XYZ file of C-alpha atoms in Angstrom:
276
model
C 0.101 -0.083 -0.043
C 1.403 3.351 -1.050
C 1.950 5.893 1.687
C 2.240 9.679 1.268
C 4.872 11.439 3.379
C 5.165 15.234 3.844
C 8.645 16.703 4.646
C 8.782 19.881 6.592
C 11.121 21.872 8.847
C 12.239 25.378 9.546
C 15.210 26.825 7.529
C 18.704 25.082 7.646
C 16.841 22.242 9.599
C 18.558 19.413 7.393
C 15.975 18.654 4.910
C 17.942 19.189 1.723
C 20.800 17.092 3.087
C 18.347 14.191 3.842
C 16.826 14.460 0.542
C 20.238 14.697 -1.390
C 21.575 11.638 0.496
C 18.395 9.539 0.182
C 18.165 10.294 -3.386
C 21.712 9.440 -4.048
C 21.614 6.020 -2.123
C 18.217 5.034 -3.731
C 18.966 6.033 -7.263
C 22.269 3.726 -6.992
C 19.823 0.932 -6.086
C 17.613 1.770 -8.900
C 20.594 1.302 -11.258
C 21.069 -2.207 -9.731
C 17.240 -3.078 -9.190
C 18.048 -3.741 -5.699
C 15.718 -3.116 -2.582
C 14.090 0.203 -2.218
C 14.945 2.540 -4.942
C 13.772 6.011 -6.233
C 11.842 6.754 -9.430
C 13.280 9.847 -11.091
C 10.962 12.855 -10.616
C 10.066 15.178 -13.550
C 11.944 18.187 -12.145
C 15.349 16.658 -11.560
C 17.757 19.570 -11.949
C 17.671 20.899 -8.250
C 17.850 17.301 -6.533
C 20.778 16.328 -9.029
C 22.672 19.571 -8.079
C 22.497 18.897 -4.368
C 22.906 15.129 -4.705
C 26.181 15.952 -6.529
C 27.224 18.479 -3.672
C 26.571 15.625 -1.171
C 28.397 12.804 -3.076
C 31.387 15.165 -3.270
C 31.237 16.030 0.412
C 30.671 19.600 -0.098
C 28.536 22.203 1.717
C 24.989 22.206 0.369
C 23.669 25.387 -1.158
C 20.678 26.909 0.753
C 17.671 27.537 -1.373
C 16.321 31.086 -0.402
C 13.233 31.142 -2.193
C 10.179 31.926 -0.186
C 7.548 30.399 -2.728
C 6.009 27.115 -2.668
C 8.103 25.065 -5.237
C 6.834 21.513 -4.675
C 9.132 18.557 -5.282
C 7.658 15.102 -5.469
C 9.271 11.783 -5.860
C 8.443 8.071 -5.370
C 10.167 5.295 -3.515
C 9.371 1.785 -5.092
C 10.175 -1.756 -4.442
C 9.846 -4.745 -6.959
C 8.077 -2.131 -9.325
C 5.552 -1.161 -6.812
C 5.038 2.268 -5.199
C 5.556 2.284 -1.489
C 6.187 5.991 -0.539
C 5.358 9.319 -2.070
C 7.522 12.168 -0.530
C 6.326 15.650 -0.991
C 8.675 18.693 -0.329
C 6.700 21.992 -0.732
C 9.571 24.374 0.004
C 13.383 23.819 0.548
C 13.909 27.068 2.368
C 11.588 26.147 5.224
C 10.495 29.890 5.177
C 6.856 28.672 4.247
C 6.488 26.976 7.726
C 7.618 30.214 9.687
C 5.282 32.125 7.419
C 2.461 29.837 8.389
C 3.117 30.773 12.066
C 3.645 34.466 11.453
C 0.561 34.991 9.110
C -1.716 32.409 10.937
C -2.523 31.293 7.374
C -2.016 28.040 5.621
C -1.725 28.115 1.912
C -4.235 25.855 0.133
C -1.332 23.722 -1.398
C 0.046 23.005 2.035
C -3.530 22.241 3.481
C -4.086 19.781 0.484
C -0.992 17.907 0.886
C -1.267 17.527 4.713
C -4.757 16.193 4.141
C -3.428 13.589 1.606
C -0.430 12.666 3.826
C -0.105 9.800 6.298
C 2.926 11.039 8.109
C 4.805 14.410 8.498
C 8.570 14.069 8.505
C 9.821 17.242 10.600
C 13.474 17.957 10.724
C 15.114 19.989 13.603
C 18.932 20.918 13.672
C 20.168 20.668 17.208
C 22.431 23.823 16.824
C 19.232 26.009 15.608
C 17.297 25.791 18.736
C 16.009 28.960 20.444
C 15.633 28.490 24.226
C 13.150 29.712 26.588
C 13.110 33.547 26.951
C 12.757 35.044 30.538
C 10.286 37.851 30.877
C 12.638 40.079 32.748
C 14.984 39.825 29.762
C 12.283 40.978 27.482
C 11.405 44.007 29.895
C 15.158 44.802 30.120
C 15.405 44.961 26.382
C 12.718 47.466 26.135
C 14.685 49.819 28.586
C 15.392 53.372 27.130
C 16.806 56.690 28.285
C 14.300 58.857 29.879
C 12.399 61.325 27.474
C 13.040 64.953 28.261
C 9.835 66.812 29.560
C 7.310 67.686 27.064
C 8.501 65.018 24.541
C 6.542 61.910 23.681
C 7.749 58.440 24.787
C 7.898 56.524 21.434
C 9.553 53.454 23.140
C 8.033 50.041 21.963
C 5.818 48.445 24.620
C 6.758 44.989 26.061
C 4.057 43.546 23.891
C 5.471 44.963 20.669
C 9.139 44.138 21.759
C 8.475 40.481 21.576
C 8.242 39.022 18.065
C 6.402 35.624 17.885
C 8.929 34.128 15.500
C 11.685 34.591 18.344
C 9.703 32.488 20.714
C 11.167 29.145 21.799
C 11.755 26.845 19.004
C 9.726 23.962 20.972
C 6.618 26.484 21.083
C 6.745 27.155 17.399
C 7.132 23.469 16.658
C 4.196 22.423 18.811
C 1.896 25.280 17.393
C 2.820 23.966 13.854
C 2.132 20.575 14.685
C -1.324 21.699 16.362
C -2.196 23.492 12.974
C -1.311 20.512 10.994
C -3.417 18.252 12.946
C -6.281 20.488 12.993
C -6.097 20.064 9.206
C -5.822 16.277 9.575
C -6.472 15.021 13.287
C -5.028 11.625 12.471
C -1.715 12.738 10.954
C 1.206 10.886 12.339
C 4.500 12.970 13.021
C 8.089 11.736 13.135
C 10.814 14.258 14.362
C 14.096 14.027 12.874
C 17.115 15.498 14.997
C 19.522 16.175 12.049
C 23.247 16.204 12.381
C 22.983 13.953 15.222
C 26.939 13.404 15.423
C 27.118 16.854 16.762
C 25.205 16.087 19.816
C 25.557 12.321 20.199
C 28.203 12.184 22.742
C 26.161 14.185 25.323
C 22.871 12.547 24.851
C 21.807 8.967 25.397
C 19.310 8.943 22.502
C 17.266 11.319 20.224
C 14.295 10.990 22.746
C 16.636 11.967 25.568
C 17.747 14.859 23.653
C 14.416 16.226 22.798
C 13.116 15.568 26.418
C 16.110 17.577 27.595
C 16.151 20.582 25.077
C 12.540 20.573 23.889
C 10.446 19.325 26.790
C 7.237 20.899 25.522
C 7.598 19.024 22.211
C 8.563 15.746 24.005
C 5.368 16.065 26.108
C 3.194 16.828 23.191
C 4.426 13.821 21.164
C 4.176 11.516 24.238
C 0.691 12.555 25.312
C -0.740 12.397 21.877
C 1.182 9.382 20.850
C 1.580 10.751 17.336
C 5.032 9.288 16.230
C 8.589 8.601 16.829
C 11.883 10.778 17.296
C 14.840 9.817 15.417
C 18.463 10.944 15.103
C 20.050 11.077 11.659
C 23.813 11.662 10.550
C 23.529 12.083 6.890
C 27.075 13.447 6.035
C 29.169 10.647 7.859
C 30.745 13.363 10.028
C 32.093 16.934 10.119
C 32.714 17.739 6.276
C 34.938 20.543 7.298
C 37.240 18.567 9.556
C 36.733 15.076 8.131
C 36.169 15.533 4.344
C 39.086 13.337 3.174
C 37.901 10.521 5.580
C 34.300 10.728 4.428
C 35.286 10.727 0.802
C 36.757 7.421 1.308
C 33.519 5.749 2.666
C 30.818 4.227 0.635
C 27.953 6.549 0.182
C 25.546 4.424 2.003
C 28.032 3.985 4.990
C 27.797 7.725 5.526
C 24.155 7.509 6.747
C 23.418 6.615 10.155
C 19.880 6.563 11.643
C 19.400 6.605 15.417
C 16.045 5.309 17.156
C 16.274 4.976 20.877
C 19.635 3.422 21.525
C 19.658 1.419 18.332
C 21.576 2.420 15.044
C 20.744 1.537 11.383
C 23.110 2.181 8.458
C 21.310 3.621 5.677
C 17.695 4.399 5.120
C 15.817 1.109 4.699
C 14.790 1.098 8.376
C 13.342 4.677 8.202
C 11.436 3.558 4.972
C 10.050 0.491 6.604
C 8.929 2.608 9.672
C 7.233 5.100 7.296
C 5.414 2.212 5.496
C 4.332 0.371 8.483
C 3.601 3.184 11.058
C -0.087 3.118 11.957
């Protein structure tokens, strides 16, 4: 049975690295008719570009577009469609725009309705922690105005921009919007660049519980999915580039679920196929 997967995440969350590595590994399998493989999408120019950058162990170019540029491709096995992945916007700005404007584009809404699972990416180095109210007040302090002059200092309310709220609050808000559109929607959280935080965290669940406790409670209470860690580059491409270049592409990818590790993407694909 074919399942539809919607890929989301804020800017620089790791979506492009995931797609580039996934496409590279599964396209190699397509050439050898082996296991899960990817069917070539109609618009292949962008994915081929980032795939080449990933294979050559180079920094992936960040797409800055703020429009909805949908990328859709299919994962197959034995000539049968098993997964359909939809990426509405590489930059991630579309999801910040949803929160800022409180408006869901029809394209996004329809895709959420037709999807079985949202695969949401979080980069561990791009997390905004809680903001104390006394810090907000301190940031609004200004020199006293002279007698007779109007005080045009921003109020505390205006000084706080919603998109500067803690990352966990934004994510939970976005998930609630998604599940208002489709209450049965499942969500899998992917903590990308897991090798960056692996030494100080027992598991991806432990990392989210420690750093994004509201999100952890939301996922646990609603029983909506799973938390994974993903290292898609095989290490630090700045420090370890030569070592990574010597690795087989599939060996660069490690998925973490709980305390278990899996090489490549087969385990994630099987979870996406079988999760109810």
